[in-house]
PDB file of C-alpha atoms in Angstrom:
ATOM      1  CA  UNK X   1      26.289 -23.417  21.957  1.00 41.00           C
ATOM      2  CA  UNK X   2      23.728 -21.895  24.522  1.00 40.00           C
ATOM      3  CA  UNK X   3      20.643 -21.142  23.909  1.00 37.00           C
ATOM      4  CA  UNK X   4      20.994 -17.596  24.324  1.00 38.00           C
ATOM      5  CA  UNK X   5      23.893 -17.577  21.801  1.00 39.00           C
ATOM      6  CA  UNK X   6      21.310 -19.099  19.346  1.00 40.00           C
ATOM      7  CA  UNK X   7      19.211 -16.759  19.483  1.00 39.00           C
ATOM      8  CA  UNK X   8      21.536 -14.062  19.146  1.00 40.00           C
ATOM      9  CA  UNK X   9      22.836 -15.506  16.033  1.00 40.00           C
ATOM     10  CA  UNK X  10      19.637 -16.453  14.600  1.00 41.00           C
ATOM     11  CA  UNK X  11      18.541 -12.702  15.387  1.00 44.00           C
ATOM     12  CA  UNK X  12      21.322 -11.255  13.856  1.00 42.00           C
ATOM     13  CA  UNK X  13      21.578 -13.413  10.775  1.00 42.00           C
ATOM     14  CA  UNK X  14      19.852 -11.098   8.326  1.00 44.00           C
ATOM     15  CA  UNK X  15      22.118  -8.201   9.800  1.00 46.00           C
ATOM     16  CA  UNK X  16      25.183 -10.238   8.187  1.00 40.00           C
ATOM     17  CA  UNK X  17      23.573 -10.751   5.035  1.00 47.00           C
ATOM     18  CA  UNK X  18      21.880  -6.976   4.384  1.00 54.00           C
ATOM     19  CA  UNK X  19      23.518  -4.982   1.656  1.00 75.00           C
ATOM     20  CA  UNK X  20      24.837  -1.372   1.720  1.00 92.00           C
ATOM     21  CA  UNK X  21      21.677  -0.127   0.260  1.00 95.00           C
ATOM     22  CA  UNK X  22      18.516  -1.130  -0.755  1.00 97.00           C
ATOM     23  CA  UNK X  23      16.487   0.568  -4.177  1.00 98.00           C
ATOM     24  CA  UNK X  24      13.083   0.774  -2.669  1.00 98.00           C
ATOM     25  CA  UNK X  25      10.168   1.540  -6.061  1.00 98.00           C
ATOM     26  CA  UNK X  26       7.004   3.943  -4.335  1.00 98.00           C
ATOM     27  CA  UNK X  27       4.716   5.535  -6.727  1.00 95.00           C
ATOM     28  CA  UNK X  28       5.282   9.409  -4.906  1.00 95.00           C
ATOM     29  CA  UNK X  29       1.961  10.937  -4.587  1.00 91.00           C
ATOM     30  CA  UNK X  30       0.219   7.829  -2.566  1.00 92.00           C
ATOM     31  CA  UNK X  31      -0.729   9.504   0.278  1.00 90.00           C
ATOM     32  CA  UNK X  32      -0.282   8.714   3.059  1.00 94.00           C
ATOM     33  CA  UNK X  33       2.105   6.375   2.304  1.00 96.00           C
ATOM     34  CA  UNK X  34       4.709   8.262   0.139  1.00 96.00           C
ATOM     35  CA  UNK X  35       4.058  11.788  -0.799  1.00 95.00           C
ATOM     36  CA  UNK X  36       6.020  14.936  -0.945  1.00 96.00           C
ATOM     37  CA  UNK X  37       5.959  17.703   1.678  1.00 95.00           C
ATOM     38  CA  UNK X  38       5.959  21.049   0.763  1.00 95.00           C
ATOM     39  CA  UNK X  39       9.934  21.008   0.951  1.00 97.00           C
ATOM     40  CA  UNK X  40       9.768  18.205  -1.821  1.00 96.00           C
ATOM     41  CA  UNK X  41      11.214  15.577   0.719  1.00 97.00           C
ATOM     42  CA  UNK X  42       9.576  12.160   0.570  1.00 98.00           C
ATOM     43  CA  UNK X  43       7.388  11.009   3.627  1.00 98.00           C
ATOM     44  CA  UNK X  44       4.775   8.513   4.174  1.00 97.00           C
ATOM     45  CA  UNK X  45       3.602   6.190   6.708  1.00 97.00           C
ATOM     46  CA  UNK X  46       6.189   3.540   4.211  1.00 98.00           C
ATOM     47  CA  UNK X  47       8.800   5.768   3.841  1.00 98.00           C
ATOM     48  CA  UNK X  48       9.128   5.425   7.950  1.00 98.00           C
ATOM     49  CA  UNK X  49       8.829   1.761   7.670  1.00 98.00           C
ATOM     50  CA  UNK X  50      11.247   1.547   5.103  1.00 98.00           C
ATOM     51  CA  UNK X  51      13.734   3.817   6.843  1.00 98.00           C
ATOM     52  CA  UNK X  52      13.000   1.683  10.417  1.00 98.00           C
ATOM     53  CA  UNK X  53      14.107  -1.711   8.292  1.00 98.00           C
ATOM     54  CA  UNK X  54      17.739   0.022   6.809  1.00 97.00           C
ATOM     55  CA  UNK X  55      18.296   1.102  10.034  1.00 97.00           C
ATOM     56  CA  UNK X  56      18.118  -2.238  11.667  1.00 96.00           C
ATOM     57  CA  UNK X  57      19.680  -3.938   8.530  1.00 96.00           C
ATOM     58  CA  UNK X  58      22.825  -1.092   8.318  1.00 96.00           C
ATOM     59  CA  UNK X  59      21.747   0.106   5.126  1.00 97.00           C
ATOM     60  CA  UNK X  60      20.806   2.902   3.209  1.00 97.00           C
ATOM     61  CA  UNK X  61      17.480   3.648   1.543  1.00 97.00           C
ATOM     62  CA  UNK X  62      17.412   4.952  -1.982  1.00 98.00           C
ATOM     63  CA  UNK X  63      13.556   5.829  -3.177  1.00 98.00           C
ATOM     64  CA  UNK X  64      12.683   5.864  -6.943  1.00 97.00           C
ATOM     65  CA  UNK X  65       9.373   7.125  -8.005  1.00 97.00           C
ATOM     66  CA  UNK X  66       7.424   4.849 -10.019  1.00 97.00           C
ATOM     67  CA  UNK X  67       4.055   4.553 -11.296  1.00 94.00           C
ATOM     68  CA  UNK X  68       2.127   1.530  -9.788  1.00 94.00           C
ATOM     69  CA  UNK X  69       1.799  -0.716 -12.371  1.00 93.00           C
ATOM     70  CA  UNK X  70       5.465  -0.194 -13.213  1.00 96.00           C
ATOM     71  CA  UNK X  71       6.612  -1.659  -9.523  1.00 97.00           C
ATOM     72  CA  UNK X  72       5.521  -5.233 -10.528  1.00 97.00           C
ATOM     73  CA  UNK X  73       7.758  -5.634 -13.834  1.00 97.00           C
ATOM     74  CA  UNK X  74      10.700  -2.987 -11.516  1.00 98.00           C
ATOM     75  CA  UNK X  75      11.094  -5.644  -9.048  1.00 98.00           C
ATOM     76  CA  UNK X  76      10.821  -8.357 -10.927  1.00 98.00           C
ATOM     77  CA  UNK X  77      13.797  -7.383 -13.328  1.00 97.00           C
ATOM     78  CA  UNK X  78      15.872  -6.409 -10.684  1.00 97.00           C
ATOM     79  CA  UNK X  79      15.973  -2.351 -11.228  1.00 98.00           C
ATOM     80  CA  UNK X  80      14.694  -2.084  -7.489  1.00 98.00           C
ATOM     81  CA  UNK X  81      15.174  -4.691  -4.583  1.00 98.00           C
ATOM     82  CA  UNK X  82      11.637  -3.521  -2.365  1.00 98.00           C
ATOM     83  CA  UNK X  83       8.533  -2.380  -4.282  1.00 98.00           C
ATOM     84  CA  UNK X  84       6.011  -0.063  -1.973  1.00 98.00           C
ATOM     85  CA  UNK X  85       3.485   1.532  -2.149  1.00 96.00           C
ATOM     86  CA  UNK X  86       0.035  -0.166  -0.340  1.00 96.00           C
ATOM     87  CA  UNK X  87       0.738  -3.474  -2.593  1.00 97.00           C
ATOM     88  CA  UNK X  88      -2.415  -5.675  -1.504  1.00 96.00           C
ATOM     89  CA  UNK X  89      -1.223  -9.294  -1.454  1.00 97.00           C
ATOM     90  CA  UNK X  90      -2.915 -10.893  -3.813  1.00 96.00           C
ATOM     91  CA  UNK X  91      -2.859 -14.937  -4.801  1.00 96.00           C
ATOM     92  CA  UNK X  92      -2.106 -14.086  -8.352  1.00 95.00           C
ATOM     93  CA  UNK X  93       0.713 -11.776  -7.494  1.00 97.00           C
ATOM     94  CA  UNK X  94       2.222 -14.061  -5.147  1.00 98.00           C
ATOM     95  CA  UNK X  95       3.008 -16.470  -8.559  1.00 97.00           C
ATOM     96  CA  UNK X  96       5.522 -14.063  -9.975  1.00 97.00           C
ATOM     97  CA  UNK X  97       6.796 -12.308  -7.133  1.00 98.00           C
ATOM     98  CA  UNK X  98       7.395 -12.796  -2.973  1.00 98.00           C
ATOM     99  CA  UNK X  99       6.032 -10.604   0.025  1.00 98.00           C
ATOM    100  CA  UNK X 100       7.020 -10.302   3.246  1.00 98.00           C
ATOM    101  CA  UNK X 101       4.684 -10.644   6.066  1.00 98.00           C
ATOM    102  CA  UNK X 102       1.895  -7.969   5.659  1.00 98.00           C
ATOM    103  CA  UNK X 103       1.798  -4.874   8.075  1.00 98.00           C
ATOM    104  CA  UNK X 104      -2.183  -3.573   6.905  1.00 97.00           C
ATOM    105  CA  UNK X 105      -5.721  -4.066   6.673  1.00 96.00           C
ATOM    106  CA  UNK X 106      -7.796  -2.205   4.193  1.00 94.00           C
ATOM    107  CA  UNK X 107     -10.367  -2.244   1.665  1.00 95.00           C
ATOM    108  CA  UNK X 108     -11.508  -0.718  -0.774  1.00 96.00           C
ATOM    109  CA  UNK X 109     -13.679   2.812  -1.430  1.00 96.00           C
ATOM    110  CA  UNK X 110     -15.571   4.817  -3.790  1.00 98.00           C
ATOM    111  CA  UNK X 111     -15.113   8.494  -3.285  1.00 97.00           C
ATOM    112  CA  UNK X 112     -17.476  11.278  -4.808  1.00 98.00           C
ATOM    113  CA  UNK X 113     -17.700  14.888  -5.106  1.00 97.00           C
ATOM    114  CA  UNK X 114     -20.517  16.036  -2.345  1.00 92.00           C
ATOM    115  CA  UNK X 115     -23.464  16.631  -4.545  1.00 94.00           C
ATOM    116  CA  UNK X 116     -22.696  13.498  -6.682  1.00 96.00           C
ATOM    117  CA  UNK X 117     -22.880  10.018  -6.332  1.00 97.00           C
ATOM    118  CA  UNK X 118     -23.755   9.082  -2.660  1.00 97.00           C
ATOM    119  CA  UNK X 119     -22.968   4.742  -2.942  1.00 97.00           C
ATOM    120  CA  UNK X 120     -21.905   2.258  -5.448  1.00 98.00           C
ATOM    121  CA  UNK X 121     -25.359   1.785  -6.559  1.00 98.00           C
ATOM    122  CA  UNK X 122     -25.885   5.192  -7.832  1.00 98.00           C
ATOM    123  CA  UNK X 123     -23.031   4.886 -10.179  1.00 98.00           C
ATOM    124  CA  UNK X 124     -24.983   3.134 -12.795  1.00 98.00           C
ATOM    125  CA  UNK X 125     -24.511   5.051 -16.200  1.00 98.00           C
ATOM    126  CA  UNK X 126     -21.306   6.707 -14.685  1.00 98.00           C
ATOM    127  CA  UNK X 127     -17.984   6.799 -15.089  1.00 98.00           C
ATOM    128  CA  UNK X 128     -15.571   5.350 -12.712  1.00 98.00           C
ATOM    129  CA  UNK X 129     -11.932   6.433 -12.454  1.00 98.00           C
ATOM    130  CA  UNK X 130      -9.226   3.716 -10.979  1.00 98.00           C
ATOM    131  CA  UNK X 131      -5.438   3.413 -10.576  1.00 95.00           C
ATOM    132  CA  UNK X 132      -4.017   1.254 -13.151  1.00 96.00           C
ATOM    133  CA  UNK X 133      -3.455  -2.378 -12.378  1.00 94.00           C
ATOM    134  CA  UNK X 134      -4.421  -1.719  -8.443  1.00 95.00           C
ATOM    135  CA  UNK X 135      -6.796  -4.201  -6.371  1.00 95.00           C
ATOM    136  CA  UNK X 136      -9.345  -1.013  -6.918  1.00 97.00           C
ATOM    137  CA  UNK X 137      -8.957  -1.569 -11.209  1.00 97.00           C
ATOM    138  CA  UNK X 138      -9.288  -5.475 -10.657  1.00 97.00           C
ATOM    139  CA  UNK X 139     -13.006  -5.032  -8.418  1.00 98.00           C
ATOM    140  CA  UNK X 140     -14.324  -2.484 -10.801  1.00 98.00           C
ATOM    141  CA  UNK X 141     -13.733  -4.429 -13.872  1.00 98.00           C
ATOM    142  CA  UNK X 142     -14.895  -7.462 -11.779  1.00 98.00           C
ATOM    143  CA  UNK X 143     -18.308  -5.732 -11.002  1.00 98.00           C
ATOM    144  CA  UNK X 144     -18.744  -3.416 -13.725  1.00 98.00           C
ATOM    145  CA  UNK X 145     -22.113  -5.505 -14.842  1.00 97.00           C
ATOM    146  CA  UNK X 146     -23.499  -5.477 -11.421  1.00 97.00           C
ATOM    147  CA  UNK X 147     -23.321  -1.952 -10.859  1.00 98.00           C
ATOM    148  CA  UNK X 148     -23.131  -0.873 -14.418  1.00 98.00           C
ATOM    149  CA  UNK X 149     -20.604   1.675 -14.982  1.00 98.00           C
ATOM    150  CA  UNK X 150     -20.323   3.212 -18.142  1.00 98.00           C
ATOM    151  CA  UNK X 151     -16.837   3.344 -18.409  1.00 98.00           C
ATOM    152  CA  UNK X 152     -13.499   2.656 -16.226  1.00 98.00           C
ATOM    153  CA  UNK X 153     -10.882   5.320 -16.520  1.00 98.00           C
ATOM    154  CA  UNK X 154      -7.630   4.426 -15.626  1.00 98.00           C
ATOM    155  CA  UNK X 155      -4.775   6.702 -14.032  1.00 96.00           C
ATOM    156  CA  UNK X 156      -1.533   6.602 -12.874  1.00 92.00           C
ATOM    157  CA  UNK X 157      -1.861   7.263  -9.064  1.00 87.00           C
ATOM    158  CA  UNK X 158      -4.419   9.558  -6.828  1.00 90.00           C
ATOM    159  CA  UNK X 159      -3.131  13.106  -7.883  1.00 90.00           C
ATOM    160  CA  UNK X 160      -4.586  13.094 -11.255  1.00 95.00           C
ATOM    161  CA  UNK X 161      -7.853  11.032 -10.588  1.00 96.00           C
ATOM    162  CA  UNK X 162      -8.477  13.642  -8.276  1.00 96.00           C
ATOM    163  CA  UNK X 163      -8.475  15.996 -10.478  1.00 97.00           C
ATOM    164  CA  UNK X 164     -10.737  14.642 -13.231  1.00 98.00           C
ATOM    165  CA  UNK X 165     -13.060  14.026 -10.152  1.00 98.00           C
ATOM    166  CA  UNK X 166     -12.902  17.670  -9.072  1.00 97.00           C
ATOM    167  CA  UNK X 167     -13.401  18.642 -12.753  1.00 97.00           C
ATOM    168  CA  UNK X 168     -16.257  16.271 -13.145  1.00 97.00           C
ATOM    169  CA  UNK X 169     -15.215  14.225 -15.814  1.00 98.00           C
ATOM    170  CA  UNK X 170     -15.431  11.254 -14.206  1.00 98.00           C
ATOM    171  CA  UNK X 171     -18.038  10.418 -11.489  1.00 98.00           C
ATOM    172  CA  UNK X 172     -17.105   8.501  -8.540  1.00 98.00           C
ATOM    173  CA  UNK X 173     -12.866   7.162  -7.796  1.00 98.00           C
ATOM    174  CA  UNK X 174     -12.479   3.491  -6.382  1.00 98.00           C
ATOM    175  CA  UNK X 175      -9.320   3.017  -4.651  1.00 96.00           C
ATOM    176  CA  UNK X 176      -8.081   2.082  -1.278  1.00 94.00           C
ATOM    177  CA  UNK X 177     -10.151   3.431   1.839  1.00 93.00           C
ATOM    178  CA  UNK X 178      -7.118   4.574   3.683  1.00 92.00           C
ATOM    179  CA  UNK X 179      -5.903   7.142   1.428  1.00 90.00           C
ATOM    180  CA  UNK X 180      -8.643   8.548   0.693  1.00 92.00           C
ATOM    181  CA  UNK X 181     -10.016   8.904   4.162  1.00 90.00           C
ATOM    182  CA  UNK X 182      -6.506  10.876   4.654  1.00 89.00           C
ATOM    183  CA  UNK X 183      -6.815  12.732   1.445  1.00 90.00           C
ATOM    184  CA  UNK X 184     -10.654  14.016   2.084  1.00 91.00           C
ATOM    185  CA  UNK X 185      -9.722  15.661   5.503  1.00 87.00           C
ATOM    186  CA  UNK X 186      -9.462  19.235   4.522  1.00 90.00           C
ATOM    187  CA  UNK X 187     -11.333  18.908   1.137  1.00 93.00           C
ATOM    188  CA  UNK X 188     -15.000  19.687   2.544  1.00 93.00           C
ATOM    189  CA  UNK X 189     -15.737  19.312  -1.726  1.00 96.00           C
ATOM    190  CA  UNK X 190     -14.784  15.230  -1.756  1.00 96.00           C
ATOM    191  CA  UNK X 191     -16.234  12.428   0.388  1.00 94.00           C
ATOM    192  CA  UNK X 192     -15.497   8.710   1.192  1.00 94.00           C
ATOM    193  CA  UNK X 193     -19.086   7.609   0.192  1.00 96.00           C
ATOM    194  CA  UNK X 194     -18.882   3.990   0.670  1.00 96.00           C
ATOM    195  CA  UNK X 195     -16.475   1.339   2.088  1.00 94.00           C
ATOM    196  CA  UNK X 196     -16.004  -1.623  -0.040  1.00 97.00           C
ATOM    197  CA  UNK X 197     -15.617  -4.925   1.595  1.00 95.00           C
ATOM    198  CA  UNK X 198     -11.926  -6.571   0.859  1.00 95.00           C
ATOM    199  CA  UNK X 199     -10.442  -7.755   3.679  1.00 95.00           C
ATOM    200  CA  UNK X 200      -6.942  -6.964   1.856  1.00 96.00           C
ATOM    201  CA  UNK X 201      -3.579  -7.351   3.272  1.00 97.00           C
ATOM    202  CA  UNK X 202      -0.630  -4.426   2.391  1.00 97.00           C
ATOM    203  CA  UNK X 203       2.788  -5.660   2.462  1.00 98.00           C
ATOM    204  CA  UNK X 204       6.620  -4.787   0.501  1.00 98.00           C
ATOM    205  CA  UNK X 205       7.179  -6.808  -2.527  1.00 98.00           C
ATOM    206  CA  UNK X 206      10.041  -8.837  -4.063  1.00 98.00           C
ATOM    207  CA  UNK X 207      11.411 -10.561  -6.775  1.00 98.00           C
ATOM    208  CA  UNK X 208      10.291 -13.574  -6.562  1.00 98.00           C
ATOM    209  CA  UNK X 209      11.747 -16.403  -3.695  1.00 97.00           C
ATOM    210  CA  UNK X 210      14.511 -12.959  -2.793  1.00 97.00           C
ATOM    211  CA  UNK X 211      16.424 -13.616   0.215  1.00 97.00           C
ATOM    212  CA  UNK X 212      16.138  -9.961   1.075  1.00 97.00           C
ATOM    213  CA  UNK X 213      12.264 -10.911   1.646  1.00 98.00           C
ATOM    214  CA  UNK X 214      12.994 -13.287   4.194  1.00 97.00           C
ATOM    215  CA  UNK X 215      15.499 -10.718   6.126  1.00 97.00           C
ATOM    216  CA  UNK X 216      12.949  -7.740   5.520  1.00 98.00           C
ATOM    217  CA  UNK X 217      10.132 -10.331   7.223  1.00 98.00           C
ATOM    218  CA  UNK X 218      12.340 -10.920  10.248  1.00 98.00           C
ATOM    219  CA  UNK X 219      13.158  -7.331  10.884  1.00 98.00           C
ATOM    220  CA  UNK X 220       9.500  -6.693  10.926  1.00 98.00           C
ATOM    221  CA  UNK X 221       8.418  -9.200  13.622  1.00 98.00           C
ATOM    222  CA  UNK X 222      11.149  -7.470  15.479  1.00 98.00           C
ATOM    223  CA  UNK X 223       9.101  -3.870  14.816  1.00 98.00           C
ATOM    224  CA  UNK X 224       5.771  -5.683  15.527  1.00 98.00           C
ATOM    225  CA  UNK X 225       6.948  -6.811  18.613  1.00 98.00           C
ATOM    226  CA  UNK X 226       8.725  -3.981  19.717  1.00 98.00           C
ATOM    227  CA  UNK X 227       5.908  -1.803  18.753  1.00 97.00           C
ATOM    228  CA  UNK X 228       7.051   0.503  16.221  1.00 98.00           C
ATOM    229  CA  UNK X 229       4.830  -0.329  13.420  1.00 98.00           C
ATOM    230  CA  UNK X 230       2.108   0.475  16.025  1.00 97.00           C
ATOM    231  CA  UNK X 231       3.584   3.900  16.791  1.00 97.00           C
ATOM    232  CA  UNK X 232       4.145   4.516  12.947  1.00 97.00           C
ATOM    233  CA  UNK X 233       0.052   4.080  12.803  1.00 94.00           C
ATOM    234  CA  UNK X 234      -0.712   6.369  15.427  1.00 93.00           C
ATOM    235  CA  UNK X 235       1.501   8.900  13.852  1.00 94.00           C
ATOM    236  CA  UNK X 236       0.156   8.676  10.480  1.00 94.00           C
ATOM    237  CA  UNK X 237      -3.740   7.862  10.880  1.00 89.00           C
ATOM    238  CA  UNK X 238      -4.311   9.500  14.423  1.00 84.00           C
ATOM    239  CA  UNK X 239      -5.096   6.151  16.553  1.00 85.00           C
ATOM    240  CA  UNK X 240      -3.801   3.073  17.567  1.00 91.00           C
ATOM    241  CA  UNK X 241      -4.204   0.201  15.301  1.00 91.00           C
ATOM    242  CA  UNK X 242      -6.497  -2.769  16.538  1.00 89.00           C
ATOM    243  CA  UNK X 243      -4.849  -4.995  18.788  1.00 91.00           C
ATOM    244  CA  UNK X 244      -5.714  -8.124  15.890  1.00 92.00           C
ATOM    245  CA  UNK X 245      -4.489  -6.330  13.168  1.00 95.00           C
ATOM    246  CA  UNK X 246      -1.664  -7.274  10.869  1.00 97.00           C
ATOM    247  CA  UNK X 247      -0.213  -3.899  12.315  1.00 97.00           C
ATOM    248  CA  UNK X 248       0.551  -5.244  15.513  1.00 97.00           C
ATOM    249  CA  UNK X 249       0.455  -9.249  15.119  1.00 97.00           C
ATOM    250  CA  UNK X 250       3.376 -11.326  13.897  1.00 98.00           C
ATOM    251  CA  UNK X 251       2.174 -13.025  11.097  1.00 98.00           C
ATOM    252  CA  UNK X 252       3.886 -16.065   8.554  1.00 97.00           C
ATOM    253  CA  UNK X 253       4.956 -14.626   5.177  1.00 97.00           C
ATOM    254  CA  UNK X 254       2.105 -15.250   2.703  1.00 97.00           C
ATOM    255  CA  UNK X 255       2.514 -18.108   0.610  1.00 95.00           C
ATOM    256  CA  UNK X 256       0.680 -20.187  -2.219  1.00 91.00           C
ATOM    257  CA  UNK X 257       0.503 -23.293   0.107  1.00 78.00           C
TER     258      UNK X 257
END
């Protein structure tokens, strides 16, 4: 065999193996990852990842709306193949379940109405919303004592965090800087008051040791390389994404070891 033949094969070895359609789990409403437009059709910076990856796999995409904390037990059982949805690879995580190579960098945020809290430090007496079971849950409850928040309130995605903020029953919303930069834009009311050091990772999960993970993680070197992922960024947040990032460099998938 050639070289060139070996590559070709070794290229198009996940095509062989990629089934007729793949049950992707996104909690809708994650902007701007996977939301509804006004027409009700699903869309997100994700969704266009996760469309790029059937297309080069010969598949279909079917998307099921689930709540975040439901992806981890959706995937695991089987009842979806992919789980999206900003997943921050996480150590613990990676003990139950697999991810392929990560295509993100983020941290975290606290968002405030204008006239209220203007940094972490100011939240002291306050209450603190969260999404359930997200990176943003697992830091607050982490450093409750240090910045002593009254209470953690826990939701099932942005939308309804956002309105308790609005409403004022809770104080200040930690969750991942990205959406909530996108989310503020036209809401002159909110603000991203303070960045929160993470250094976090975003990536598609899978049952544990899947073989779909290892055929997903090929077909996105392919996108890094070819620069889709990077076009998919500029689409979604404006710019291009920093030549370093995990956007644009081919990475290993994450492991334990």
């Amino acid at each position: 065999m050639t070289m060139t033949a070996a590559i070709a094969l070794a290229g198009s070895a996940w095509m062989a193996a990629a089934q007729e359609t793949l049950t992707v789990g996104a909690n809708i409403g994650n902007v701007p990852w996977e939301f509804q437009d006004e027409a009700g059709k699903f869309v997100g910076f994700e969704i266009d990842l996760v469309a790029a990856i059937a297309e080069r796999m010969g598949a279909e995409v079917e998307t099921v709306n689930i709540p975040f904390n439901g992806l981890f037990s959706a995937v695991q059982s089987g009842r979806i193949d992919i789980a999206t949805s900003s997943i921050t690879i996480t150590d613990e995580r990676l003990q139950s379940v697999t991810f392929a190579q990560p295509y993100y960098d983020s941290d975290q945020s606290l968002t405030a109405l204008g006239e209220g809290p203007k940094s972490l430090e100011e939240m002291e007496g306050k209450v603190v919303g969260v999404d359930t079971g997200s990176t943003g849950d697992m830091w607050a409850t982490e450093h409750q004592g240090e910045f002593g928040f009254a209470e953690i309130r826990r939701y099932e995605g942005l939308a309804p965090a956002m309105l308790d903020l609005t409403a004022g029953r809770i104080d200040g919303y930690i969750s991942d800087i990205p959406a909530l930069q996108y989310y503020v834009v036209d809401k002159p009311n909110l603000a991203v008051v303070e960045r929160i050091p993470t250094g976090e990772k975003y990536s598609m999960m899978f049952a544990k040791d899947a073989e779909l993970a290892t055929q997903v993680n090929a077909v996105l070197d392919d996108l890094k390389t070819e620069g889709v992922l990077a076009e998919l960024h500029e689409k979604w947040f404006g710019v291009a994404p920093e030549a370093d990032s995990s956007t644009v460099a081919v990475l290993p998938m994450p492991s334990l070891d």
